[in-house]
CSV table of C-alpha atoms and ligand atoms in Angstrom, one decimal:
chain,number,residue,atom,x,y,z
C,248,MET,CA,33.3,59.5,4.7
C,249,ALA,CA,31.2,58.7,1.6
C,250,THR,CA,31.5,55.3,0.1
C,251,GLU,CA,32.4,55.4,-3.6
C,252,LEU,CA,30.1,53.0,-5.5
C,253,THR,CA,31.4,51.2,-8.5
C,254,PRO,CA,29.7,51.9,-11.9
C,255,ALA,CA,28.4,48.3,-12.0
C,256,THR,CA,26.8,48.8,-8.5
C,257,ARG,CA,25.1,52.0,-9.5
C,258,ILE,CA,23.6,50.4,-12.6
C,259,GLU,CA,22.5,47.3,-10.5
C,260,PHE,CA,20.9,49.6,-7.9
C,261,CYS,CA,19.1,51.4,-10.7
C,262,ARG,CA,17.9,48.1,-12.2
C,263,LYS,CA,16.6,46.8,-8.9
C,264,MET,CA,14.8,50.1,-8.1
C,265,LEU,CA,13.2,50.0,-11.6
C,266,LEU,CA,12.3,46.3,-11.1
C,267,ILE,CA,10.5,47.2,-7.8
C,268,ARG,CA,8.8,50.2,-9.3
C,269,HIS,CA,7.5,48.3,-12.3
C,270,PHE,CA,6.5,45.2,-10.3
C,271,GLU,CA,4.4,47.4,-7.9
C,272,GLU,CA,2.8,49.4,-10.7
C,273,ALA,CA,2.0,46.2,-12.6
C,274,LEU,CA,0.4,44.9,-9.4
C,275,ILE,CA,-1.8,47.9,-9.1
C,276,THR,CA,-2.9,47.5,-12.7
C,277,LEU,CA,-3.6,43.8,-12.2
C,278,HIS,CA,-5.7,44.6,-9.1
C,279,ASN,CA,-7.6,47.3,-10.9
C,280,GLU,CA,-8.4,44.8,-13.6
C,281,GLY,CA,-9.8,42.4,-11.0
C,282,ARG,CA,-7.2,39.8,-11.7
C,283,PHE,CA,-6.4,39.1,-8.0
C,284,ARG,CA,-8.2,39.6,-4.7
C,285,GLY,CA,-7.1,40.7,-1.3
C,286,HIS,CA,-5.5,43.7,0.2
C,287,TYR,CA,-1.9,44.7,-0.6
C,288,HIS,CA,0.5,47.6,-0.1
C,289,VAL,CA,3.4,48.8,-2.4
C,290,TYR,CA,6.9,49.9,-1.7
C,291,ILE,CA,6.9,52.8,-4.2
C,292,GLY,CA,8.8,55.8,-3.0
C,293,GLN,CA,11.1,53.9,-0.6
C,294,GLU,CA,13.2,52.0,-3.2
C,295,ALA,CA,16.4,54.0,-2.4
C,296,THR,CA,16.3,52.7,1.2
C,297,GLY,CA,15.7,49.0,0.8
C,298,VAL,CA,17.9,48.4,-2.3
C,299,PRO,CA,21.2,49.9,-1.0
C,300,ALA,CA,20.5,48.8,2.6
C,301,LEU,CA,19.9,45.2,1.9
C,302,SER,CA,22.8,45.0,-0.6
C,303,LEU,CA,25.1,45.3,2.4
C,304,LEU,CA,24.0,42.1,4.0
C,305,GLN,CA,25.6,38.7,3.9
C,306,ALA,CA,23.7,35.8,2.3
C,307,GLU,CA,23.2,34.2,5.8
C,308,ASP,CA,21.8,37.3,7.5
C,309,TYR,CA,18.2,37.4,8.6
C,310,VAL,CA,15.7,39.9,7.3
C,311,PHE,CA,12.2,40.6,8.7
C,312,THR,CA,9.7,42.8,6.9
C,313,THR,CA,6.3,44.2,7.0
C,314,HIS,CA,3.2,45.0,4.9
C,315,ARG,CA,5.4,46.9,2.3
C,316,ASN,CA,7.6,43.7,1.9
C,317,HIS,CA,7.6,43.3,-2.0
C,318,GLY,CA,10.5,45.8,-2.4
C,319,HIS,CA,12.6,44.3,0.3
C,320,ILE,CA,12.2,40.8,-1.1
C,321,LEU,CA,13.0,41.9,-4.6
C,322,ALA,CA,16.0,43.8,-3.4
C,323,ARG,CA,17.3,40.5,-2.1
C,324,ASP,CA,17.1,39.0,-5.6
C,325,ALA,CA,13.8,37.3,-5.3
C,326,ASP,CA,12.3,35.9,-8.5
C,327,PRO,CA,9.5,38.3,-9.5
C,328,GLY,CA,7.5,35.4,-11.0
C,329,ARG,CA,7.5,33.5,-7.7
C,330,MET,CA,6.8,36.7,-5.8
C,331,LEU,CA,3.7,37.4,-7.9
C,332,ALA,CA,2.6,33.8,-7.8
C,333,GLU,CA,2.7,34.0,-4.0
C,334,ILE,CA,0.6,37.2,-4.1
C,335,LEU,CA,-1.9,35.5,-6.4
C,336,GLY,CA,-2.1,32.5,-4.0
C,337,ARG,CA,-0.6,30.1,-6.5
C,338,ARG,CA,1.4,26.9,-6.0
C,339,ASP,CA,4.7,28.2,-7.4
C,340,GLY,CA,4.7,31.1,-4.9
C,341,TYR,CA,7.5,31.3,-2.4
C,342,ASN,CA,5.2,29.9,0.3
C,343,LYS,CA,3.1,27.8,-2.0
C,344,GLY,CA,0.4,30.5,-2.2
C,345,LYS,CA,-0.3,30.3,1.6
C,346,GLY,CA,1.3,33.6,2.6
C,347,GLY,CA,-0.1,36.0,0.0
C,348,SER,CA,1.1,39.6,-0.3
C,349,PHE,CA,1.2,40.2,3.5
C,350,HIS,CA,3.2,37.1,4.4
C,351,VAL,CA,5.6,36.4,1.6
C,352,ALA,CA,8.7,34.9,3.3
C,353,PRO,CA,11.4,33.3,1.1
C,354,VAL,CA,13.4,31.6,3.8
C,355,GLU,CA,16.2,30.8,1.4
C,356,LEU,CA,16.8,34.6,1.0
C,357,GLY,CA,17.0,35.1,4.7
C,358,PHE,CA,13.4,36.3,5.2
C,359,LEU,CA,12.3,34.3,8.3
C,360,GLN,CA,9.0,36.2,8.4
C,361,THR,CA,6.9,38.9,6.9
C,362,SER,CA,4.1,40.2,9.0
C,363,ALA,CA,1.5,42.8,8.3
C,364,VAL,CA,0.7,43.0,12.0
C,365,VAL,CA,2.2,46.4,12.6
C,366,ALA,CA,5.4,45.9,14.8
C,367,GLY,CA,4.7,42.1,14.8
C,368,ILE,CA,8.2,41.5,13.5
C,369,LEU,CA,10.2,43.4,16.1
C,370,PRO,CA,10.1,40.7,18.7
C,371,LEU,CA,10.8,38.1,16.0
C,372,ALA,CA,13.8,39.9,14.6
C,373,THR,CA,15.1,40.5,18.2
C,374,GLY,CA,14.6,36.8,18.9
C,375,ALA,CA,16.5,35.8,15.8
C,376,ALA,CA,19.3,38.1,16.8
C,377,TYR,CA,19.3,36.4,20.2
C,378,ALA,CA,19.6,33.0,18.5
C,379,ALA,CA,22.4,34.2,16.3
C,380,ARG,CA,24.2,35.6,19.4
C,381,GLU,CA,23.7,32.3,21.3
C,382,LYS,CA,25.0,30.2,18.3
C,383,GLN,CA,27.8,32.7,17.8
C,384,SER,CA,27.0,32.4,14.1
C,385,GLY,CA,28.0,36.0,13.2
C,386,GLN,CA,24.6,36.6,11.6
C,387,VAL,CA,22.9,40.0,11.8
C,388,SER,CA,19.1,40.3,12.0
C,389,VAL,CA,17.7,43.3,10.1
C,390,CYS,CA,14.2,44.5,10.9
C,391,LEU,CA,12.5,46.8,8.5
C,392,PHE,CA,9.3,48.6,9.7
C,393,GLY,CA,7.3,51.8,9.3
C,394,ASP,CA,7.2,54.8,11.7
C,395,GLY,CA,3.7,53.7,12.7
C,396,ALA,CA,5.2,50.6,14.4
C,397,LEU,CA,6.9,52.7,17.0
C,398,GLU,CA,3.6,53.2,18.7
C,399,GLU,CA,3.3,49.5,19.6
C,400,GLY,CA,4.3,48.0,23.0
C,401,ALA,CA,6.3,45.2,21.3
C,402,VAL,CA,8.8,47.9,20.3
C,403,ALA,CA,9.6,48.7,24.0
C,404,GLU,CA,10.1,45.1,24.9
C,405,SER,CA,12.3,44.4,21.8
C,406,PHE,CA,14.4,47.5,22.3
C,407,ASN,CA,14.9,46.8,26.0
C,408,LEU,CA,16.1,43.2,25.5
C,409,ALA,CA,18.2,44.0,22.5
C,410,SER,CA,20.0,46.7,24.4
C,411,ILE,CA,20.5,44.8,27.6
C,412,TRP,CA,21.8,41.7,25.8
C,413,LYS,CA,23.7,43.7,23.1
C,414,LEU,CA,22.0,41.7,20.3
C,415,PRO,CA,23.2,41.9,16.7
C,416,VAL,CA,20.0,43.6,15.3
C,417,LEU,CA,19.5,46.5,13.0
C,418,TYR,CA,16.2,48.3,13.5
C,419,LEU,CA,15.6,50.1,10.2
C,420,CYS,CA,12.6,52.4,10.5
C,421,GLU,CA,11.2,53.7,7.2
C,422,ASN,CA,9.5,56.9,8.1
C,423,ASN,CA,7.4,57.8,5.1
C,424,GLY,CA,5.3,60.2,7.1
C,425,LYS,CA,6.3,63.4,5.4
C,426,TYR,CA,4.0,65.0,3.0
C,427,GLY,CA,4.9,67.7,0.5
C,428,HIS,CA,8.3,68.0,-1.1
C,429,GLY,CA,11.9,68.9,-0.3
C,430,LYS,CA,14.7,67.1,1.2
C,431,ALA,CA,13.4,64.4,3.5
C,432,THR,CA,15.6,64.9,6.5
C,433,GLY,CA,15.3,66.8,9.8
C,434,ALA,CA,11.9,67.9,11.1
C,435,MET,CA,9.7,64.9,10.4
C,436,ARG,CA,6.9,64.6,12.9
C,437,SER,CA,4.8,61.5,13.0
C,438,SER,CA,1.1,62.2,13.2
C,439,THR,CA,0.6,59.4,15.7
C,440,MET,CA,3.8,59.6,17.9
C,441,SER,CA,4.4,62.0,20.7
C,442,VAL,CA,8.1,61.2,20.5
C,443,PHE,CA,10.0,63.6,18.3
C,444,PRO,CA,12.4,63.1,16.7
C,445,LEU,CA,11.7,59.3,16.5
C,446,THR,CA,15.4,58.6,17.2
C,447,ASP,CA,14.7,59.7,20.8
C,448,LEU,CA,12.9,56.4,21.4
C,449,PRO,CA,15.7,54.0,20.8
C,450,THR,CA,18.1,56.5,22.3
C,451,ALA,CA,16.2,56.2,25.6
C,452,TYR,CA,17.0,52.5,25.5
C,453,LYS,CA,20.6,53.3,24.9
C,454,ILE,CA,20.4,52.1,21.3
C,455,PRO,CA,22.6,54.3,19.1
C,456,ALA,CA,20.3,56.0,16.5
C,457,GLN,CA,20.9,57.8,13.2
C,458,GLN,CA,18.7,59.6,10.7
C,459,VAL,CA,19.2,59.4,7.0
C,460,ASP,CA,17.6,60.7,3.8
C,461,GLY,CA,15.9,57.5,2.5
C,462,THR,CA,15.8,58.9,-1.0
C,463,ASP,CA,19.6,59.2,-1.1
C,464,VAL,CA,21.3,55.9,-2.2
C,465,GLU,CA,24.8,56.9,-1.2
C,466,ALA,CA,23.7,58.3,2.2
C,467,VAL,CA,21.8,55.0,3.0
C,468,ILE,CA,24.9,53.0,2.1
C,469,ASP,CA,27.0,55.1,4.4
C,470,VAL,CA,24.7,55.0,7.4
C,471,VAL,CA,23.6,51.4,7.1
C,472,GLY,CA,27.2,50.3,6.4
C,473,ASP,CA,28.3,52.1,9.5
C,474,ALA,CA,25.6,50.5,11.7
C,475,LEU,CA,26.3,47.0,10.3
C,476,LYS,CA,30.0,47.5,11.1
C,477,LYS,CA,29.2,48.3,14.7
C,478,ILE,CA,26.8,45.4,15.0
C,479,ARG,CA,29.3,42.9,13.6
C,480,ALA,CA,32.0,44.3,15.9
C,481,GLY,CA,29.7,43.3,18.8
C,482,GLU,CA,28.5,46.8,19.8
C,483,GLY,CA,24.9,45.6,20.0
C,484,PRO,CA,21.7,46.9,18.3
C,485,GLN,CA,21.6,50.0,16.1
C,486,PHE,CA,18.6,52.1,15.0
C,487,ILE,CA,18.2,54.0,11.7
C,488,GLU,CA,15.3,56.3,10.7
C,489,ALA,CA,15.2,56.5,6.9
C,490,GLN,CA,13.0,59.4,5.9
C,491,THR,CA,11.1,59.6,2.7
C,492,VAL,CA,8.2,61.6,1.4
C,493,ARG,CA,5.1,59.5,1.1
C,494,TRP,CA,4.2,58.6,-2.5
C,495,PRO,CA,0.9,60.3,-3.4
C,496,GLY,CA,-0.5,57.0,-4.6
C,497,SER,CA,-0.2,55.7,-1.0
C,498,VAL,CA,-2.5,58.1,0.7
C,499,SER,CA,-5.7,56.1,0.9
C,500,ASN,CA,-6.2,52.5,2.0
C,501,TRP,CA,-5.6,51.1,-1.5
C,502,PRO,CA,-2.8,52.1,-3.8
C,503,VAL,CA,-3.8,54.4,-6.6
C,504,LEU,CA,-1.5,55.0,-9.6
C,505,PRO,CA,-1.2,58.7,-10.4
C,506,ILE,CA,1.0,58.0,-13.4
C,507,ALA,CA,2.8,55.0,-14.9
C,508,THR,CA,6.5,55.5,-14.3
C,509,GLU,CA,8.7,55.8,-17.3
C,510,VAL,CA,12.4,56.6,-17.0
C,511,SER,CA,11.8,59.6,-19.3
C,512,LEU,CA,10.1,61.3,-16.3
C,513,ALA,CA,13.6,61.9,-15.0
C,514,TRP,CA,14.1,64.5,-17.8
C,515,ASP,CA,10.6,65.4,-18.8
C,516,LEU,CA,7.7,65.8,-16.4
C,517,SER,CA,5.3,67.5,-18.8
C,518,SER,CA,2.9,64.5,-18.7
C,519,VAL,CA,2.5,64.5,-14.9
C,520,LEU,CA,-0.6,66.1,-13.3
C,521,ALA,CA,0.2,69.3,-11.4
C,522,ALA,CA,-1.3,67.8,-8.2
C,523,VAL,CA,1.4,65.2,-7.9
C,524,LYS,CA,4.2,66.8,-9.9
C,525,ASP,CA,6.2,67.9,-6.9
C,526,TRP,CA,6.6,64.4,-5.7
C,527,TYR,CA,8.0,63.2,-9.0
C,528,GLN,CA,10.2,66.3,-9.2
C,529,PHE,CA,11.6,66.4,-5.7
C,530,SER,CA,10.9,63.3,-3.8
C,531,ASP,CA,10.8,60.2,-6.1
C,532,PRO,CA,14.0,58.3,-5.1
C,533,LEU,CA,14.1,56.4,-8.4
C,534,LEU,CA,14.0,59.6,-10.6
C,535,ILE,CA,16.4,61.3,-8.2
C,536,PHE,CA,18.9,58.5,-8.6
C,537,ILE,CA,18.5,58.4,-12.4
C,538,ARG,CA,19.1,62.2,-12.7
C,539,LYS,CA,22.2,61.8,-10.5
C,540,LEU,CA,23.5,58.9,-12.7
C,541,LEU,CA,23.0,61.1,-15.8
C,542,ALA,CA,24.4,64.3,-14.2
C,543,GLU,CA,27.5,62.5,-13.0
C,544,GLY,CA,28.1,60.7,-16.3
C,545,HIS,CA,27.6,57.2,-14.9
C,546,ALA,CA,25.0,56.3,-17.6
C,547,SER,CA,23.4,57.8,-20.7
C,548,LYS,CA,19.7,58.3,-21.3
C,549,ASP,CA,19.8,55.5,-23.8
C,550,GLN,CA,21.4,53.0,-21.3
C,551,ILE,CA,18.7,53.9,-18.8
C,552,VAL,CA,15.9,53.4,-21.4
C,553,GLN,CA,17.4,50.0,-22.3
C,554,LEU,CA,17.6,49.1,-18.6
C,555,GLU,CA,13.9,49.8,-18.2
C,556,LYS,CA,13.1,47.9,-21.3
C,557,GLY,CA,14.8,44.8,-19.9
C,558,VAL,CA,13.0,45.2,-16.5
C,559,LYS,CA,9.6,45.5,-18.3
C,560,GLU,CA,10.3,42.3,-20.2
C,561,LYS,CA,11.1,40.6,-16.9
C,562,ILE,CA,7.9,41.8,-15.4
C,563,ALA,CA,5.9,40.6,-18.4
C,564,GLU,CA,7.5,37.1,-18.0
C,565,ALA,CA,6.7,37.1,-14.3
C,566,ILE,CA,3.1,37.9,-14.9
C,567,GLN,CA,2.9,35.0,-17.4
C,568,PHE,CA,4.6,32.6,-15.1
C,569,ALA,CA,2.5,33.5,-12.1
C,570,PHE,CA,-0.9,33.3,-13.9
C,571,ALA,CA,0.1,30.0,-15.4
C,572,SER,CA,0.9,28.6,-12.0
C,573,PRO,CA,-2.0,26.4,-10.7
C,574,GLU,CA,-3.9,27.1,-7.5
C,575,PRO,CA,-2.9,24.8,-4.6
C,576,ASP,CA,-4.8,21.5,-4.2
C,577,LEU,CA,-7.5,21.5,-1.5
C,578,GLN,CA,-5.7,18.5,0.0
C,579,SER,CA,-2.6,20.6,0.7
C,580,ALA,CA,-4.5,23.1,2.8
C,581,LEU,CA,-3.1,21.7,6.1
C,582,GLU,CA,0.4,21.1,4.8
C,583,GLY,CA,3.0,23.2,6.5
C,584,VAL,CA,0.5,24.6,9.0
C,585,PHE,CA,1.7,22.6,12.1
C,586,ALA,CA,5.2,21.8,13.1
C,587,SER,CA,5.9,18.1,12.6
U,142,TPP,C1,-1.4,45.9,15.0
U,142,TPP,C2,-2.0,46.5,13.8
U,142,TPP,N1,-2.7,47.6,13.9
U,142,TPP,C3,-3.3,48.2,12.8
U,142,TPP,C4,-3.0,47.7,11.6
U,142,TPP,C5,-3.6,48.3,10.3
U,142,TPP,N2,-2.6,49.0,9.6
U,142,TPP,C6,-2.0,48.5,8.5
U,142,TPP,S1,-0.8,49.5,7.9
U,142,TPP,C7,-1.0,50.6,9.1
U,142,TPP,C8,-0.1,51.8,9.1
U,142,TPP,C9,1.2,51.5,9.5
U,142,TPP,O1,2.0,52.7,9.4
U,142,TPP,P1,3.5,52.5,9.2
U,142,TPP,O2,4.1,51.5,10.0
U,142,TPP,O3,4.1,53.9,9.3
U,142,TPP,O4,3.6,52.0,7.7
U,142,TPP,P2,3.3,52.8,6.3
U,142,TPP,O5,2.0,52.2,5.8
U,142,TPP,O6,3.2,54.2,6.6
U,142,TPP,O7,4.5,52.4,5.4
U,142,TPP,C10,-2.0,50.2,10.0
U,142,TPP,C11,-2.4,51.0,11.1
U,142,TPP,C12,-2.2,46.5,11.5
U,142,TPP,N3,-2.0,45.9,10.3
U,142,TPP,N4,-1.7,46.0,12.6
U,143,MG,MG1,4.6,55.3,7.8
């Protein structure tokens, strides 16, 4: 049974997806201009998974994320200025500039850890679920990770214990492995996993598993909502495979921007190069959602244009804030490193 979203929720989802898209694109531009160092990954193309999924959490729930963390953290209402300051290694970053892009962890938003070690967060998220269960706090632990993580041994250990102990954990696997275009459900083989479909893996551990089109906001709300309900009812861990088509800018080691997103691409793709046009036409979750809002009469083109304008202003402020933030003092290098 599909959940009916309120008009305000639809607009808020659109705003958050736009915020993530423009944040990530601004980051690519800043990096290309040599304004920050270090490796980073972006969440472009997966916005319709993280935004609706994380909107269903309670404030006190835990979230664990991976090398594509920016979108998840912004989806939980992080301040984009403090996010960027962290990525730049500045003092006003969420972790005083010590985490950088790969380890941004705003604990106040429920992010106990971000780890770019593929699958590194699965045991941590499982452990947090164990703690929540022991404390009977009612908290749920949500673990977001890529399809590549399923290759790692830590996954087997986590699934096994979560299943045996019926822990309140949601394993939300973002499978961005599909190339090409078309609806992102069904036959998605991972190039590095012998298991197919991926849901067979948690199923072997008796963890109920569902697939969802990760570009479909409403479908994500339904499937994640259902899984969270079961977890909160004490039924134990749940697994979801959210399938998306990989953004063409994420095919090499560093993100490459094929075109700067404008909401007008939702109704006019004439400026997009033929080589990447299919993705923006059929697979871009942001444009898919905007087209749906327009087609169903939830918003006008002008409203969407104004929404984007506001988001761009927010990003410009965030950039100013982050670059104005000082670098940490040398004397603070060892602060927060050891437990006291
Ligand atoms: C343990 C470990 N091995 C290798 C890497 C290098 N690495 C970084 S991202 C990545 C791909 C991960 O694939 P997936 O989890 O599907 O995420 P995606 O980048 O596709 O979103 C790899 C192998 C790493 N960070 N950690
Ligand atoms: Mg992947």
